[in-house]
Short mmCIF file of N, CA and C in Angstrom, two decimals:
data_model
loop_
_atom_site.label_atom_id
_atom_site.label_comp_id
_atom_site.label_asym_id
_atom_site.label_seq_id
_atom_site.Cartn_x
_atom_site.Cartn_y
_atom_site.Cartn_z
N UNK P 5 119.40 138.02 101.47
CA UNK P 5 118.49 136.90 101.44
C UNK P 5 118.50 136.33 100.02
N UNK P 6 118.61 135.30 100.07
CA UNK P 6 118.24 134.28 99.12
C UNK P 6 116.92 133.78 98.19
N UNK P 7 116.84 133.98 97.61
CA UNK P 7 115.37 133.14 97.38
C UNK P 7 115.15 132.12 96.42
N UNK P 8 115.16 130.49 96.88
CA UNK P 8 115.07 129.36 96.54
C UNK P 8 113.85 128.66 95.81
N UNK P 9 114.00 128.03 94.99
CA UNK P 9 112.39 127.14 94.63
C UNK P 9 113.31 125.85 94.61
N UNK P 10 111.83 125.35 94.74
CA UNK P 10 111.61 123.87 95.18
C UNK P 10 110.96 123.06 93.68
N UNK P 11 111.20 122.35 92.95
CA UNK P 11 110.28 121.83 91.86
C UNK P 11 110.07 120.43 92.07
N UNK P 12 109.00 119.39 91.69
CA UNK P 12 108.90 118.15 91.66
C UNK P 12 108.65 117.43 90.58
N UNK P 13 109.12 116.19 90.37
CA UNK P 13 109.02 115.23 89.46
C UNK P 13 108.06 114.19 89.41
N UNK P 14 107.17 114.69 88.66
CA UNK P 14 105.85 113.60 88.12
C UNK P 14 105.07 113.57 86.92
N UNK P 15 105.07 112.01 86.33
CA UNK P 15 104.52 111.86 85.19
C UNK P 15 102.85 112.61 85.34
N UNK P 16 101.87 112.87 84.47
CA UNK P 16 100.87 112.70 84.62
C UNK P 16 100.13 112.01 82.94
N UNK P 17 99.63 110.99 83.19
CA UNK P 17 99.43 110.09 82.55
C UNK P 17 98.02 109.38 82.48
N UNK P 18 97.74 108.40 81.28
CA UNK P 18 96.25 108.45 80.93
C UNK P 18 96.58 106.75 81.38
N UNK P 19 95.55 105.83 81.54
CA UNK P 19 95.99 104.12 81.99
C UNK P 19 96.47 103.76 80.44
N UNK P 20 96.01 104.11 79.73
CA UNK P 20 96.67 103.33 78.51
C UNK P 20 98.25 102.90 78.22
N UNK P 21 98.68 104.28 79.23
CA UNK P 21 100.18 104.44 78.72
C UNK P 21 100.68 104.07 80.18
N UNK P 22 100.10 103.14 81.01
CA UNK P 22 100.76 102.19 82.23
C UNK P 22 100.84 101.23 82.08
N UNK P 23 101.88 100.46 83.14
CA UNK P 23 101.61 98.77 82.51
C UNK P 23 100.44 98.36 83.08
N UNK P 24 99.99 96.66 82.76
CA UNK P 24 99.30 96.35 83.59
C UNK P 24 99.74 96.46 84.60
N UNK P 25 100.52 95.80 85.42
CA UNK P 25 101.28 95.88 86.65
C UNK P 25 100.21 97.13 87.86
N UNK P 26 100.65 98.52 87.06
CA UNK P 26 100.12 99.36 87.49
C UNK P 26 98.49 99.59 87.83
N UNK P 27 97.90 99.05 85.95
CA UNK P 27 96.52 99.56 86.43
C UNK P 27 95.73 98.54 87.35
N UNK P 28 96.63 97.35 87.30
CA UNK P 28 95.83 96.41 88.05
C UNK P 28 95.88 96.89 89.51
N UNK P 29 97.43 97.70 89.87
CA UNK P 29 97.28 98.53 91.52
C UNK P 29 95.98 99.69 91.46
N UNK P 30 95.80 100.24 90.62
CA UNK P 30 94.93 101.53 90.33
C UNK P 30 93.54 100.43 90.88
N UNK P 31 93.40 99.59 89.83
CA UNK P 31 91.92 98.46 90.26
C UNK P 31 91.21 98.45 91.11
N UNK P 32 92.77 97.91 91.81
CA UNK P 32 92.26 97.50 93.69
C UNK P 32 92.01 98.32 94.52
N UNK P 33 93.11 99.75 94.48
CA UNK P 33 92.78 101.19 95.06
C UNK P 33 91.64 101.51 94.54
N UNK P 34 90.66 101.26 93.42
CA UNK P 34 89.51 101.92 92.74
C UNK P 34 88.79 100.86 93.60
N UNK P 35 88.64 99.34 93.90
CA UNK P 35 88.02 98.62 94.37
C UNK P 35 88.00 98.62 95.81
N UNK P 36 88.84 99.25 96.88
CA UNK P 36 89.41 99.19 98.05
C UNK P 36 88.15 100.22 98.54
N UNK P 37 88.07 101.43 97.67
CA UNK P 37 87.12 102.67 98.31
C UNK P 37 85.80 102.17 98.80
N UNK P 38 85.23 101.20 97.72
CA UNK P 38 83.72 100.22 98.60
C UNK P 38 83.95 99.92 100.25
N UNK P 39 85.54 99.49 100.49
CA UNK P 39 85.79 99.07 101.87
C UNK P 39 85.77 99.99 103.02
N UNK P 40 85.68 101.49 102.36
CA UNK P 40 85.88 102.99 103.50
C UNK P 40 84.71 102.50 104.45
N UNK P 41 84.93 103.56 105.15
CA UNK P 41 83.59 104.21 106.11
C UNK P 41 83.54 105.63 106.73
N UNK P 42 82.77 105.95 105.58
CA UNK P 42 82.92 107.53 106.04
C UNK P 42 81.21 108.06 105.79
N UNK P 43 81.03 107.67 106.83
CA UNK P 43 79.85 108.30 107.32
C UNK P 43 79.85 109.88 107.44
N UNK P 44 80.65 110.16 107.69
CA UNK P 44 80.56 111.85 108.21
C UNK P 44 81.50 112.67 106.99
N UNK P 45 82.20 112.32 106.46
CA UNK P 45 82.68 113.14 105.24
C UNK P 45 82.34 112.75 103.91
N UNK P 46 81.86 111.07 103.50
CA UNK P 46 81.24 110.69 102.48
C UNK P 46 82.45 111.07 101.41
N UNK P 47 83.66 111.17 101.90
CA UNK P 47 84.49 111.14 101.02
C UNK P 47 85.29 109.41 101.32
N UNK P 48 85.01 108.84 100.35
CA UNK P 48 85.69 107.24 100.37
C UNK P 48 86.89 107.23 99.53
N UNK P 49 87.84 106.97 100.06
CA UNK P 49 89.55 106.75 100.18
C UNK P 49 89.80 105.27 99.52
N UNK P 50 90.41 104.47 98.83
CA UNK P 50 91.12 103.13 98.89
C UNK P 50 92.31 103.55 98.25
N UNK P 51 93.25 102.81 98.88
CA UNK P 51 94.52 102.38 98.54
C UNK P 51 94.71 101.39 98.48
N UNK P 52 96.27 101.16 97.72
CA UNK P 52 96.39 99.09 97.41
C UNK P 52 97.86 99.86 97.04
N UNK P 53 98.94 98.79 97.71
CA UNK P 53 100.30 98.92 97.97
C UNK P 53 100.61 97.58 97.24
N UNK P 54 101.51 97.45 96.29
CA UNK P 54 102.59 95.94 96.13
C UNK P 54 103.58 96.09 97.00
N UNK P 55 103.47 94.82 97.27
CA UNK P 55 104.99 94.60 98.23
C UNK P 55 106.22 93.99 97.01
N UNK P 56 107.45 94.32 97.62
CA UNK P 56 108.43 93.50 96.83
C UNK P 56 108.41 91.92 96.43
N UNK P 57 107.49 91.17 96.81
CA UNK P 57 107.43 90.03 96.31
C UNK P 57 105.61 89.78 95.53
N UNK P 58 105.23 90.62 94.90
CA UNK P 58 104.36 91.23 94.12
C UNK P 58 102.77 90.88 94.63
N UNK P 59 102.85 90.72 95.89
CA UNK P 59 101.32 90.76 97.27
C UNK P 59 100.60 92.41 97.08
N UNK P 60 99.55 92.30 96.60
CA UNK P 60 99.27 93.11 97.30
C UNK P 60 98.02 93.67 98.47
N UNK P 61 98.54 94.46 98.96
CA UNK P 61 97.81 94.69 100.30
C UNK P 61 96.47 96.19 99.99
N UNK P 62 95.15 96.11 100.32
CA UNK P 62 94.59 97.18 100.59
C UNK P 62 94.03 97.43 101.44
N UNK P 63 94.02 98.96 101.62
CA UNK P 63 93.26 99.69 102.94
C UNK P 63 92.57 100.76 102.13
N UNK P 64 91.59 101.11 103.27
CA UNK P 64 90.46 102.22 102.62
C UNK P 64 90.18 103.24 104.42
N UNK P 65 89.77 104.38 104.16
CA UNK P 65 89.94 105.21 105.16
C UNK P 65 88.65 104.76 106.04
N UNK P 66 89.00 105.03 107.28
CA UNK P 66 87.59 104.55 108.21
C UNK P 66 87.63 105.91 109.19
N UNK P 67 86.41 106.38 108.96
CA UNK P 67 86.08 107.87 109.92
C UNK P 67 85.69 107.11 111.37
N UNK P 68 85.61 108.41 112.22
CA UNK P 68 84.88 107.82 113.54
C UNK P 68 84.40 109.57 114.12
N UNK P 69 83.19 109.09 114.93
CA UNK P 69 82.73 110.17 115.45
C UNK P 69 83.79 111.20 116.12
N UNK P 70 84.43 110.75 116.48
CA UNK P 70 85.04 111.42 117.70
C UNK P 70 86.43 111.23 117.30
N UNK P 71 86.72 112.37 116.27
CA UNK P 71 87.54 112.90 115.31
C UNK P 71 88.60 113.42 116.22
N UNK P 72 89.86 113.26 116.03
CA UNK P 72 90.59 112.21 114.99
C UNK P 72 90.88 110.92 114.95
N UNK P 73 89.85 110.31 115.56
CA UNK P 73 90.30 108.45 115.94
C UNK P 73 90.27 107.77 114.65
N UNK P 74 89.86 108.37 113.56
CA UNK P 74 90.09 107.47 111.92
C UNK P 74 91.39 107.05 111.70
N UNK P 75 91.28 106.77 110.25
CA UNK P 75 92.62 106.58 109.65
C UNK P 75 92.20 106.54 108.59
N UNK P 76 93.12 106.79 107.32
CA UNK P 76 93.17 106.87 105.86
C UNK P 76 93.79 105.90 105.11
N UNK P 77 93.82 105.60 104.28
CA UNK P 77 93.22 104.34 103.85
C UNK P 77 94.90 104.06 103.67
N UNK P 78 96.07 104.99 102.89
CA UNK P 78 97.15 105.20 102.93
C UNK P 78 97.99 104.23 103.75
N UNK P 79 97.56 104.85 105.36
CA UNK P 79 98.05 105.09 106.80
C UNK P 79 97.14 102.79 106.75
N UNK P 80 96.30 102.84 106.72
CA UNK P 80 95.63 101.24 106.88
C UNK P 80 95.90 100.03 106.38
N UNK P 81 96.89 100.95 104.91
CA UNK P 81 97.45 99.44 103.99
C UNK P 81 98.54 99.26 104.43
N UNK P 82 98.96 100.57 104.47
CA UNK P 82 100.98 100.57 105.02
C UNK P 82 100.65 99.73 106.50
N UNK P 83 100.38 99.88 107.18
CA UNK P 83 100.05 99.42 108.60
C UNK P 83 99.79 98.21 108.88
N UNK P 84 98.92 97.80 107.96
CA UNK P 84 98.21 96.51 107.35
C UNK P 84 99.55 95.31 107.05
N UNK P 85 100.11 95.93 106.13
CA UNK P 85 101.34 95.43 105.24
C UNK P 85 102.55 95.10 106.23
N UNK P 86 102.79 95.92 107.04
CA UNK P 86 104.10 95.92 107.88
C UNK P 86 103.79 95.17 109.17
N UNK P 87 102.56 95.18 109.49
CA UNK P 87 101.67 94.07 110.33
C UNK P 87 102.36 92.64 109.98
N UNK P 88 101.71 92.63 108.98
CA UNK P 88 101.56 91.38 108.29
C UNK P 88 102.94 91.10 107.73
N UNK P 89 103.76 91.73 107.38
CA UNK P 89 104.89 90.85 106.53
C UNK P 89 105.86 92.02 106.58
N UNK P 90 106.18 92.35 107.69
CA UNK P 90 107.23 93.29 107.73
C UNK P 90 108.72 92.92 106.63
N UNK P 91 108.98 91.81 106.69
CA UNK P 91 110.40 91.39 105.80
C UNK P 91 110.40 92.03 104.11
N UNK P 92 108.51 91.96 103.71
CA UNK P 92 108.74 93.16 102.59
C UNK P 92 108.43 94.60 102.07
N UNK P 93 109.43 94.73 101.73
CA UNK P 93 109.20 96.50 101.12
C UNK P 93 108.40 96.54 100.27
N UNK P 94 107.67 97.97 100.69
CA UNK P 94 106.82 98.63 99.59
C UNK P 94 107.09 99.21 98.27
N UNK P 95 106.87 98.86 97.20
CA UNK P 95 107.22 99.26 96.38
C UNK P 95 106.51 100.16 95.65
N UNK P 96 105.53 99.68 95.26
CA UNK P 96 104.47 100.72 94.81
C UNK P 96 103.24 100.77 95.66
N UNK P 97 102.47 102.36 95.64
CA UNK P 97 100.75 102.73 96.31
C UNK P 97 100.17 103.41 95.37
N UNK P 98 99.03 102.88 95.05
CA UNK P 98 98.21 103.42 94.35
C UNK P 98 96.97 104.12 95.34
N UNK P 99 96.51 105.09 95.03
CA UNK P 99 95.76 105.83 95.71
C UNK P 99 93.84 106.53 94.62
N UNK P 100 92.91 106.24 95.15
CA UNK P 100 91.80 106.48 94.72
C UNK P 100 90.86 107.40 95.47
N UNK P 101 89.67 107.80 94.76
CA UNK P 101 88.89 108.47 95.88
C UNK P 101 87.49 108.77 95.34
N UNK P 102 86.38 108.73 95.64
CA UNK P 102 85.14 109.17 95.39
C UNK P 102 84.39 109.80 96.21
N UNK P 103 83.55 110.58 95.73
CA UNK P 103 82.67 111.74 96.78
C UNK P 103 80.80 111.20 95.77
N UNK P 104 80.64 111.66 96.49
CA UNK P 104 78.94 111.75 96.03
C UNK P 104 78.37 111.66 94.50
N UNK P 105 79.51 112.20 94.12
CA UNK P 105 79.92 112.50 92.51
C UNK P 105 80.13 111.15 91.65
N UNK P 106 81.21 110.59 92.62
CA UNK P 106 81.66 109.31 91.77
C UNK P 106 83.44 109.87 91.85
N UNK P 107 83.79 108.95 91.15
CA UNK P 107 85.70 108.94 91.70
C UNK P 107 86.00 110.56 91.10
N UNK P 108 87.27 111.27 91.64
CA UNK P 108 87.21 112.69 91.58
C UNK P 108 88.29 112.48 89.82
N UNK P 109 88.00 113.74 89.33
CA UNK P 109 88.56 114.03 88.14
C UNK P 109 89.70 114.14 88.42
N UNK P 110 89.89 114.74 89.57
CA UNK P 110 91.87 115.06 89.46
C UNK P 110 92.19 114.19 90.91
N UNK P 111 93.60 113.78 90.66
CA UNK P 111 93.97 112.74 91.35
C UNK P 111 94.01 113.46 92.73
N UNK P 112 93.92 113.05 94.21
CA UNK P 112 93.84 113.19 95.47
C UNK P 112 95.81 112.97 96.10
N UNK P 113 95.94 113.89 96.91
CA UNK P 113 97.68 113.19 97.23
C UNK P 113 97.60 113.30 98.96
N UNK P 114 97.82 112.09 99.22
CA UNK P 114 97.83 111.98 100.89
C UNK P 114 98.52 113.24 101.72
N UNK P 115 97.48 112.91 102.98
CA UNK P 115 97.61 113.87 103.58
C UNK P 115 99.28 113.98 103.89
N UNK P 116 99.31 115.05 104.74
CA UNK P 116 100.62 115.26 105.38
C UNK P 116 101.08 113.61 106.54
N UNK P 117 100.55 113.31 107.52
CA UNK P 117 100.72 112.33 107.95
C UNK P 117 101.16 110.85 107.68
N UNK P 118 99.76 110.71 106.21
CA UNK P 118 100.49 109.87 105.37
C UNK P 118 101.59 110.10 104.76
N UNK P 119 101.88 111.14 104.40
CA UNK P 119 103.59 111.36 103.31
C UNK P 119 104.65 110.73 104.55
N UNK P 120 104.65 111.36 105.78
CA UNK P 120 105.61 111.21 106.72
C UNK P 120 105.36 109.39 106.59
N UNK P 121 104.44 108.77 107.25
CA UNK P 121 104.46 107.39 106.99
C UNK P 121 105.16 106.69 105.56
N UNK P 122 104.74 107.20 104.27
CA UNK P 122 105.59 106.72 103.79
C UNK P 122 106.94 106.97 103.56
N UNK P 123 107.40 108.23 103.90
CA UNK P 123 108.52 108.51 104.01
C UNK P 123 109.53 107.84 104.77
N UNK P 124 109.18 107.17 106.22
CA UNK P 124 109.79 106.36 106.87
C UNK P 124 109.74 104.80 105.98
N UNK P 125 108.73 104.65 105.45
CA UNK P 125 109.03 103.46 104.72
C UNK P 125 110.00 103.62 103.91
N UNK P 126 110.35 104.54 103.11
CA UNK P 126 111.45 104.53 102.34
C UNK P 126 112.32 104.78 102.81
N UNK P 127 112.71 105.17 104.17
CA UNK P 127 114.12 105.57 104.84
C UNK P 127 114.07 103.85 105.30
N UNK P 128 113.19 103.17 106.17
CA UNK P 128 112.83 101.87 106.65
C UNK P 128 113.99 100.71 105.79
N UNK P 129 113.44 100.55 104.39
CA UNK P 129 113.90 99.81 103.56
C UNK P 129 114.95 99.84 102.38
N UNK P 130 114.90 101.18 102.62
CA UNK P 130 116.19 102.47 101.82
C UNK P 130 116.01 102.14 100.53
N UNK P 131 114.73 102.42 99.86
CA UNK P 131 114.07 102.25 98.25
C UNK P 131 113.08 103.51 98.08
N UNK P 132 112.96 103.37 96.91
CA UNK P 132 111.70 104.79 96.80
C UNK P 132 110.58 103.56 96.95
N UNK P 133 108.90 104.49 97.28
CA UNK P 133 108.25 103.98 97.02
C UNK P 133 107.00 104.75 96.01
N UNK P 134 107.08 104.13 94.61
CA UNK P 134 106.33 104.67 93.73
C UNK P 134 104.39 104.55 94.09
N UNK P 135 104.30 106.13 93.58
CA UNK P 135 102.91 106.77 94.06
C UNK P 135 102.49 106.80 92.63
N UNK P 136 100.83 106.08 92.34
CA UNK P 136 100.10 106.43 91.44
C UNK P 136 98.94 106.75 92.18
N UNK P 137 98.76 108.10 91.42
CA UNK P 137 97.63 108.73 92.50
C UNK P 137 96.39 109.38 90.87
N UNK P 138 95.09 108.13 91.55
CA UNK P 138 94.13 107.96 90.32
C UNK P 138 93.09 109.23 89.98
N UNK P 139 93.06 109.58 88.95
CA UNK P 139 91.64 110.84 89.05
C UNK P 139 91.11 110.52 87.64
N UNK P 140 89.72 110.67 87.30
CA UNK P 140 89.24 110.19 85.65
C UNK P 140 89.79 111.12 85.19
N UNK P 141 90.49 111.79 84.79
CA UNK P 141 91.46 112.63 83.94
C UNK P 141 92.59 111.82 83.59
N UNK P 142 92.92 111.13 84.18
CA UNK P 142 94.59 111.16 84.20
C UNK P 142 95.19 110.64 85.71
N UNK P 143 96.41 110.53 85.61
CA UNK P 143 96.82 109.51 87.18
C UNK P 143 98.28 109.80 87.05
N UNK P 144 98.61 111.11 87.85
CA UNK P 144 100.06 111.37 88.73
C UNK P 144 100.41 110.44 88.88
N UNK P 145 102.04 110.24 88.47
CA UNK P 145 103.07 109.05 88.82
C UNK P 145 104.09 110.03 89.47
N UNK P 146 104.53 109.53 90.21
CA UNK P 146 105.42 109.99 91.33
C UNK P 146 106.62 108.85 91.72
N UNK P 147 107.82 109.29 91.63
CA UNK P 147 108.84 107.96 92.07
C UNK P 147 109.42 107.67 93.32
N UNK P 148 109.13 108.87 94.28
CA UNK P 148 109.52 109.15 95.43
C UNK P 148 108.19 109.88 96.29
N UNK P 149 107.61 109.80 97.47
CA UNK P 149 107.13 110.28 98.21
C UNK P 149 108.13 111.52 98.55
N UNK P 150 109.17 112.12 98.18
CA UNK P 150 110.25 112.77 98.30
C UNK P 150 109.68 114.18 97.56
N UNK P 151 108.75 113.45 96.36
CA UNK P 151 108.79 114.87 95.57
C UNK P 151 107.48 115.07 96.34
N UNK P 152 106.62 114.91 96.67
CA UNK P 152 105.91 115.47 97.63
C UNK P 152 105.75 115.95 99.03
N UNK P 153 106.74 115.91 99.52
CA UNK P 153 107.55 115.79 100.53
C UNK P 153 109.52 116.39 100.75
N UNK P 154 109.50 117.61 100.13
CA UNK P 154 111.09 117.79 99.83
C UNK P 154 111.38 118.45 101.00
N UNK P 155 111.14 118.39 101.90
CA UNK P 155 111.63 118.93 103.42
C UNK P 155 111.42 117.99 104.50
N UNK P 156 112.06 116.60 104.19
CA UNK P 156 111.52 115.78 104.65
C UNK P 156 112.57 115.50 105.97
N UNK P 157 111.71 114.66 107.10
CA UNK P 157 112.19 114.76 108.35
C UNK P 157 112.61 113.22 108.41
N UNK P 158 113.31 112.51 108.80
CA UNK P 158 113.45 110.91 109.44
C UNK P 158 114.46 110.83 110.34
N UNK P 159 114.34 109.53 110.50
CA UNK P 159 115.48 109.06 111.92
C UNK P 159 117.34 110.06 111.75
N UNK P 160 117.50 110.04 110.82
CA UNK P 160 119.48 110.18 110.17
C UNK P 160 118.89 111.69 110.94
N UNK P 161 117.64 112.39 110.70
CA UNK P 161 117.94 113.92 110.56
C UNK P 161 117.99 114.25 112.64
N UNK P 162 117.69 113.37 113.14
CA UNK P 162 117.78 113.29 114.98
C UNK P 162 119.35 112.99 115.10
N UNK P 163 120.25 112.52 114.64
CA UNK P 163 121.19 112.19 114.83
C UNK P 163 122.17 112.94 114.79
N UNK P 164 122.10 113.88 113.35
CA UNK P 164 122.71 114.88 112.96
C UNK P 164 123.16 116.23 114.12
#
């Protein structure tokens, strides 16, 4: 037997040392979380995606009684976005989050479901799509949903 590791590639970084570009995605994901509804976990989600022609789109997570009929805020912009203007790719998601507390110190990284969603976006449009994922500490940069995701499944791997 073998025994393998797996490592991933990500900045972790303070806003000073982003462009605007970026913190203005961080903004809207920080501004998107007002849009949640989470009555029952009181944990509020926003995300905000640029598209390749520099739009951008946000979603924020919406709970429902009768669990699992929600969605995350991730899963609402991407959805939102490809709705609306499928012809462009995602390029960058910024990701936010607050609890009772106020936005969390260390950055939040989408669930499993969401990774697979964006993962097909990047097989979709055959680009990475860059993850800034916000916490008052500091804000994970990520260039690939890949490094969070290194056992990743898509369409090529059914074919094989």
């Amino acid at each position: 037997m073998k025994k393998l590791k797996i490592e991933i590639n990500y900045d972790f970084c303070q806003p000073e040392e982003l462009s605007a570009e970026d913190n203005q995605l961080i903004e809207r994901a920080k501004a998107a979380t007002s849009n949640s509804y989470a009555n029952y976990s009181h944990f509020h989600v926003g995300a905000a995606l640029r598209l390749n022609d520099g739009d951008i789109v946000i979603g924020a997570n919406q709970e429902n009684a009768a669990f699992p009929s929600g969605l995350c805020a991730e899963r609402s912009a991407i959805f939102a976005a490809q709705s609306q203007r499928p012809d462009q790719p995602i390029v960058a998601l910024a990701i936010a989050a607050y609890n009772n507390h106020g936005f969390l110190a260390d950055p939040i990284t989408p669930c499993g479901a969401c990774r697979q969603v964006i993962l097909e976006i990047e097989d979709r449009y055959k680009q990475n799509v860059r993850i800034l994922l916000y916490g008052t500490t500091g804000v994970y940069v990520l260039n690939s949903v890949k490094d969070l995701l290194p056992f990743s499944f898509v369409d090529e791997n059914m074919r094989k």
